[in-house]
Coordinates of C-alpha atoms in Angstrom, one line a residue:
Chain A
M2 CA 218.6 34.8 321.3
N3 CA 221.3 35.0 318.6
E4 CA 224.0 37.6 318.0
A5 CA 221.9 39.7 315.8
D6 CA 219.0 39.7 318.3
Q7 CA 221.4 40.8 320.9
E8 CA 222.6 43.8 318.8
N9 CA 219.0 44.9 318.2
D10 CA 217.9 44.3 321.8
L11 CA 216.5 47.5 323.3
P12 CA 215.9 48.2 326.9
R13 CA 212.6 46.7 328.1
R14 CA 211.0 50.1 328.9
I15 CA 211.6 51.4 325.4
A16 CA 210.5 48.2 323.9
E17 CA 207.2 48.2 325.8
R18 CA 206.5 51.8 324.8
L19 CA 207.2 51.1 321.2
A20 CA 205.0 48.0 321.3
A21 CA 202.2 50.1 322.8
R22 CA 202.4 52.6 320.1
E23 CA 202.5 49.9 317.5
N24 CA 199.2 48.5 318.9
A25 CA 197.6 52.0 318.7
V26 CA 198.2 52.2 314.9
T27 CA 195.2 51.2 313.0
V28 CA 196.0 49.5 309.8
V29 CA 194.1 51.0 306.9
T30 CA 193.9 48.8 304.0
P31 CA 193.5 50.3 300.4
H32 CA 190.0 48.9 300.4
V33 CA 189.1 50.7 303.7
D34 CA 190.7 53.8 302.4
A35 CA 188.6 53.7 299.2
V36 CA 185.4 53.1 301.3
I37 CA 186.2 56.1 303.5
K38 CA 187.0 58.3 300.5
R39 CA 183.8 57.4 298.8
S40 CA 181.7 57.9 302.0
A41 CA 183.4 61.3 302.5
A42 CA 182.7 62.3 298.9
E43 CA 179.0 61.3 299.2
H44 CA 178.7 63.1 302.6
F45 CA 180.2 66.3 301.4
A46 CA 178.8 66.3 297.9
G47 CA 177.2 69.7 297.1
R48 CA 179.0 71.6 299.9
A49 CA 181.2 74.4 299.0
S50 CA 184.9 73.9 298.9
P51 CA 187.0 75.6 301.7
A52 CA 188.3 78.1 299.2
R53 CA 184.8 78.9 298.0
V54 CA 183.6 79.1 301.6
A55 CA 186.4 81.5 302.4
A56 CA 185.4 83.7 299.4
E57 CA 181.7 83.6 300.1
P58 CA 181.3 86.4 302.5
R59 CA 182.9 88.9 300.1
R60 CA 180.8 87.6 297.2
I61 CA 177.6 88.0 299.3
R62 CA 178.7 91.5 300.3
R63 CA 179.1 92.4 296.6
A64 CA 175.9 90.6 295.4
V65 CA 173.5 92.0 297.9
P66 CA 174.0 95.7 297.1
R67 CA 173.9 94.9 293.4
R68 CA 170.5 93.1 293.8
W69 CA 169.2 96.1 295.8
A70 CA 170.5 98.5 293.1
V71 CA 168.8 96.5 290.3
G72 CA 165.6 96.3 292.3
A73 CA 165.6 100.0 293.1
A74 CA 166.3 100.9 289.5
A75 CA 163.4 98.7 288.3
A76 CA 161.1 100.3 290.9
A77 CA 162.1 103.8 289.9
V78 CA 161.4 103.1 286.2
L79 CA 158.0 101.6 287.1
I80 CA 157.1 104.5 289.3
T81 CA 158.2 106.9 286.6
L82 CA 156.0 105.2 284.0
L83 CA 153.0 105.1 286.3
V84 CA 153.3 108.6 287.6
I85 CA 154.5 110.6 284.6
R86 CA 152.4 108.8 282.0
P87 CA 148.7 108.3 282.3
A88 CA 147.8 104.7 282.7
G89 CA 145.8 104.6 279.5
E90 CA 148.9 105.4 277.5
L91 CA 151.0 102.6 278.7
G92 CA 152.1 100.3 275.9
R93 CA 150.7 102.5 273.2
A94 CA 153.7 104.3 272.1
P95 CA 155.8 102.8 269.2
V96 CA 158.7 100.9 270.7
L97 CA 161.9 99.5 269.2
T98 CA 160.3 96.1 268.6
D99 CA 158.0 97.9 266.1
D100 CA 161.0 98.6 263.9
F101 CA 159.9 95.8 261.5
D102 CA 162.1 96.9 258.6
G103 CA 165.1 97.4 260.8
S104 CA 165.7 101.0 259.7
G105 CA 166.3 102.2 263.2
R106 CA 163.0 104.2 263.4
V107 CA 159.4 103.4 263.6
D108 CA 157.2 104.8 260.9
I109 CA 154.6 103.8 258.4
L110 CA 157.3 102.0 256.3
D111 CA 157.4 99.4 259.1
A112 CA 153.6 98.8 258.8
F113 CA 154.0 98.8 255.0
A114 CA 156.8 96.1 255.3
M115 CA 154.5 94.1 257.5
A116 CA 151.7 94.4 255.0
R117 CA 154.0 93.3 252.1
T118 CA 155.1 90.3 254.2
R119 CA 151.5 89.4 254.8
A120 CA 150.7 89.8 251.1
A121 CA 153.4 87.3 250.3
D122 CA 152.4 84.9 253.1
P123 CA 149.2 85.7 255.0
A124 CA 150.0 83.1 257.6
Q125 CA 153.0 85.0 258.9
I126 CA 151.3 88.2 260.1
D127 CA 147.8 89.1 261.2
Q128 CA 146.1 92.1 259.7
A129 CA 145.2 93.1 263.3
D130 CA 148.9 93.4 264.1
I131 CA 149.5 95.7 261.1
D132 CA 146.5 97.9 262.1
A133 CA 147.7 98.0 265.7
L134 CA 151.2 99.1 264.6
A135 CA 149.8 101.8 262.3
A136 CA 147.5 103.0 265.2
R137 CA 150.6 103.4 267.5
I138 CA 152.4 105.2 264.8
V139 CA 149.7 107.8 264.3
S140 CA 148.7 108.2 267.9
V141 CA 148.9 111.9 268.9
Q142 CA 148.7 111.0 272.6
A143 CA 151.4 108.4 272.9
G144 CA 153.2 108.5 269.5
T145 CA 156.4 110.3 268.7
R146 CA 156.1 114.0 268.3
T147 CA 158.2 115.4 265.5
L148 CA 157.0 119.0 265.3
Chain B
M5 CA 98.2 166.9 267.4
R6 CA 101.3 167.6 269.4
R7 CA 100.3 164.9 271.7
Y8 CA 99.9 162.5 268.8
A9 CA 103.3 163.4 267.4
A10 CA 104.9 162.9 270.7
A11 CA 103.4 159.5 271.0
V12 CA 104.6 158.5 267.6
V13 CA 108.1 159.7 268.4
A14 CA 108.0 157.9 271.7
T15 CA 106.9 154.7 270.0
L16 CA 109.5 155.0 267.3
G17 CA 112.1 155.6 270.0
A18 CA 111.0 152.6 271.9
V19 CA 111.1 150.4 268.8
A20 CA 114.5 151.7 268.0
A21 CA 115.7 151.0 271.5
V22 CA 114.4 147.5 271.4
A23 CA 116.0 147.0 268.0
L24 CA 119.3 148.3 269.3
L25 CA 119.1 146.1 272.3
G26 CA 118.3 143.1 270.1
L27 CA 121.2 143.9 267.9
A28 CA 123.5 144.2 270.9
A29 CA 122.3 140.9 272.4
H30 CA 122.7 139.2 269.0
G31 CA 126.1 140.7 268.6
Q32 CA 127.7 138.9 271.6
P33 CA 127.5 135.4 270.3
G34 CA 128.3 136.9 266.9
D35 CA 131.6 138.1 268.2
A36 CA 132.4 134.7 269.6
N37 CA 131.6 133.0 266.4
A38 CA 133.8 135.4 264.6
T39 CA 136.8 134.0 266.4
M40 CA 136.1 130.5 265.6
R41 CA 136.0 129.1 262.0
F42 CA 136.6 126.0 260.1
A43 CA 139.2 125.3 257.4
A44 CA 140.2 122.5 255.1
I45 CA 143.9 121.9 254.5
D46 CA 144.9 120.0 251.4
V47 CA 148.2 118.2 251.8
F48 CA 150.2 117.3 248.8
I49 CA 153.2 115.1 248.2
E50 CA 155.6 116.0 245.3
S51 CA 157.7 113.0 244.2
A52 CA 159.6 112.3 241.1
E53 CA 159.0 108.6 241.5
P54 CA 155.9 106.6 242.4
F55 CA 155.3 106.5 246.1
A56 CA 153.5 103.7 248.0
A57 CA 153.7 104.9 251.6
W58 CA 153.7 108.3 253.3
Q59 CA 153.4 109.8 256.8
F60 CA 153.1 113.4 257.8
E61 CA 152.5 115.5 260.9
L62 CA 150.5 118.7 260.9
G63 CA 150.3 121.2 263.7
E64 CA 149.7 124.9 264.4
R65 CA 152.3 126.9 266.1
N66 CA 149.8 129.1 268.1
G67 CA 147.8 126.2 269.4
A68 CA 144.7 127.6 267.7
M69 CA 143.9 124.4 265.7
T70 CA 141.8 121.4 266.5
V71 CA 141.5 118.7 264.0
V72 CA 137.9 117.7 263.3
G73 CA 138.3 115.2 260.4
V74 CA 140.6 113.7 257.8
E75 CA 139.7 112.5 254.4
N76 CA 141.7 110.6 251.8
G77 CA 143.3 112.2 248.7
D78 CA 142.9 111.9 245.0
S79 CA 144.9 108.8 244.1
A80 CA 143.0 105.5 243.5
A81 CA 145.9 103.7 245.0
F82 CA 144.9 105.3 248.4
A83 CA 141.2 104.9 248.1
T84 CA 140.4 104.3 251.7
A85 CA 140.7 106.6 254.7
P86 CA 144.3 107.0 255.9
Y87 CA 145.5 106.0 259.4
Y88 CA 145.1 108.8 262.0
D89 CA 144.2 109.1 265.7
L90 CA 140.4 108.9 265.3
V91 CA 139.8 108.8 269.0
A92 CA 141.7 112.0 269.6
V93 CA 139.8 113.7 266.8
Q94 CA 136.4 112.5 268.1
Q95 CA 137.3 113.8 271.6
G96 CA 138.4 117.1 270.2
A97 CA 141.8 116.6 271.6
A98 CA 143.8 116.6 268.4
D99 CA 145.7 119.9 268.4
R100 CA 148.1 118.2 266.0
I101 CA 147.6 115.2 263.8
V102 CA 149.8 112.4 262.4
V103 CA 148.4 110.9 259.2
A104 CA 149.8 107.9 257.3
D105 CA 148.9 105.4 254.7
F106 CA 150.4 102.8 252.4
S107 CA 149.3 101.0 249.2
L108 CA 150.0 97.5 248.0
S109 CA 149.1 98.5 244.5
A110 CA 151.5 97.8 241.7
A111 CA 154.1 100.4 241.0
A112 CA 152.4 101.4 237.8
S113 CA 149.3 102.3 239.7
L114 CA 151.0 104.4 242.3
P115 CA 150.8 108.2 242.2
V116 CA 153.7 110.3 241.0
G117 CA 154.3 114.0 240.8
S118 CA 152.2 116.4 242.8
T119 CA 149.4 114.5 244.5
R120 CA 146.9 115.4 247.1
I121 CA 147.2 112.7 249.7
A122 CA 144.8 114.0 252.3
T123 CA 142.6 116.8 253.4
V124 CA 142.6 117.7 257.1
H125 CA 139.6 119.6 258.4
V126 CA 140.3 121.8 261.3
R127 CA 138.6 124.2 263.7
L128 CA 140.5 127.4 264.3
S129 CA 140.1 129.7 267.3
G130 CA 141.4 133.3 267.7
A131 CA 141.5 136.2 265.3
Q132 CA 145.0 135.7 264.1
A133 CA 145.9 133.9 260.9
P134 CA 146.9 130.2 261.6
D135 CA 150.6 129.3 261.4
Y136 CA 150.6 125.8 260.2
E137 CA 153.5 123.4 260.6
L138 CA 153.8 120.5 258.3
R139 CA 156.5 117.8 258.2
L140 CA 156.9 114.8 256.0
I141 CA 158.0 112.0 258.3
A142 CA 158.3 109.2 255.7
A143 CA 157.8 108.4 252.1
G144 CA 158.5 105.1 250.5
D145 CA 158.4 103.4 247.1
A146 CA 156.6 100.1 246.2
E147 CA 159.5 98.1 247.7
G148 CA 159.3 100.0 251.0
R149 CA 162.5 101.9 250.4
P150 CA 162.6 105.5 251.6
I151 CA 162.4 108.1 248.8
D152 CA 163.1 111.7 248.5
A153 CA 159.8 113.7 248.4
A154 CA 158.5 117.1 249.3
I155 CA 155.3 118.0 251.1
R156 CA 153.2 121.1 251.0
L157 CA 149.8 122.3 252.0
S158 CA 147.0 124.5 250.6
A159 CA 144.6 125.9 253.1
Q160 CA 141.0 126.8 252.0

């Protein structure tokens, strides 16, 4: 034992404890570290992050009533249609999609525009569609009352 | 002689009574028929420019009208029957009617000025005079553009 060793010499008890601790330390090489990271990433892939998990309960609390509200509104509309309007009239009234000329209203000018389009290119529109639109326009049962 | 005269008077009285009863019996349906009649309503469009499409609605404010038929007007550009709710008319359920038509004829062949576009045949009930309600919903030129036009009717 030289002089330097003597200066660094520790009491045996402390030296033994330090040695024991040193043995307990597992040496993790960069390679092992990378393998562990990769395995962890594969294992937890698809799981929500902690922040997301923390926020999840509130999101669910908000989403569930919203879904119920949308469902209830849809059911109310359906019931209204079925109860108030006779079944035979469903789908017969002119609807916004019938506004072929984009004027904001549905009238015979829409059927006329369809007929003019068909006259230019018969492949684009069926005559049956024109007649069906005209029938909806003049229907006194489901059509728009103006008087 | 007196007896003979009394018999003649009785016979004439009986005949008169039967005749009166018959008239009364005949008069009942006659009264009902008197409250129901038919009318033809000519509908005209007045336009300063040629029109290729039109749509109107006809009603009666007292609810005394039932549409029984619709026929086309005078213009050769609108030679076929116009669009209307044929099912409602056939079912006797048309207390109002929407009539419309369009023509793909060239602008030179389209009507202009005062033109009868349709005649609506109706059945009227009740003794009061009908109070028709007529509205022009749309009128367009050969390009499908809305045009200013007036509408009127003439009941026969």
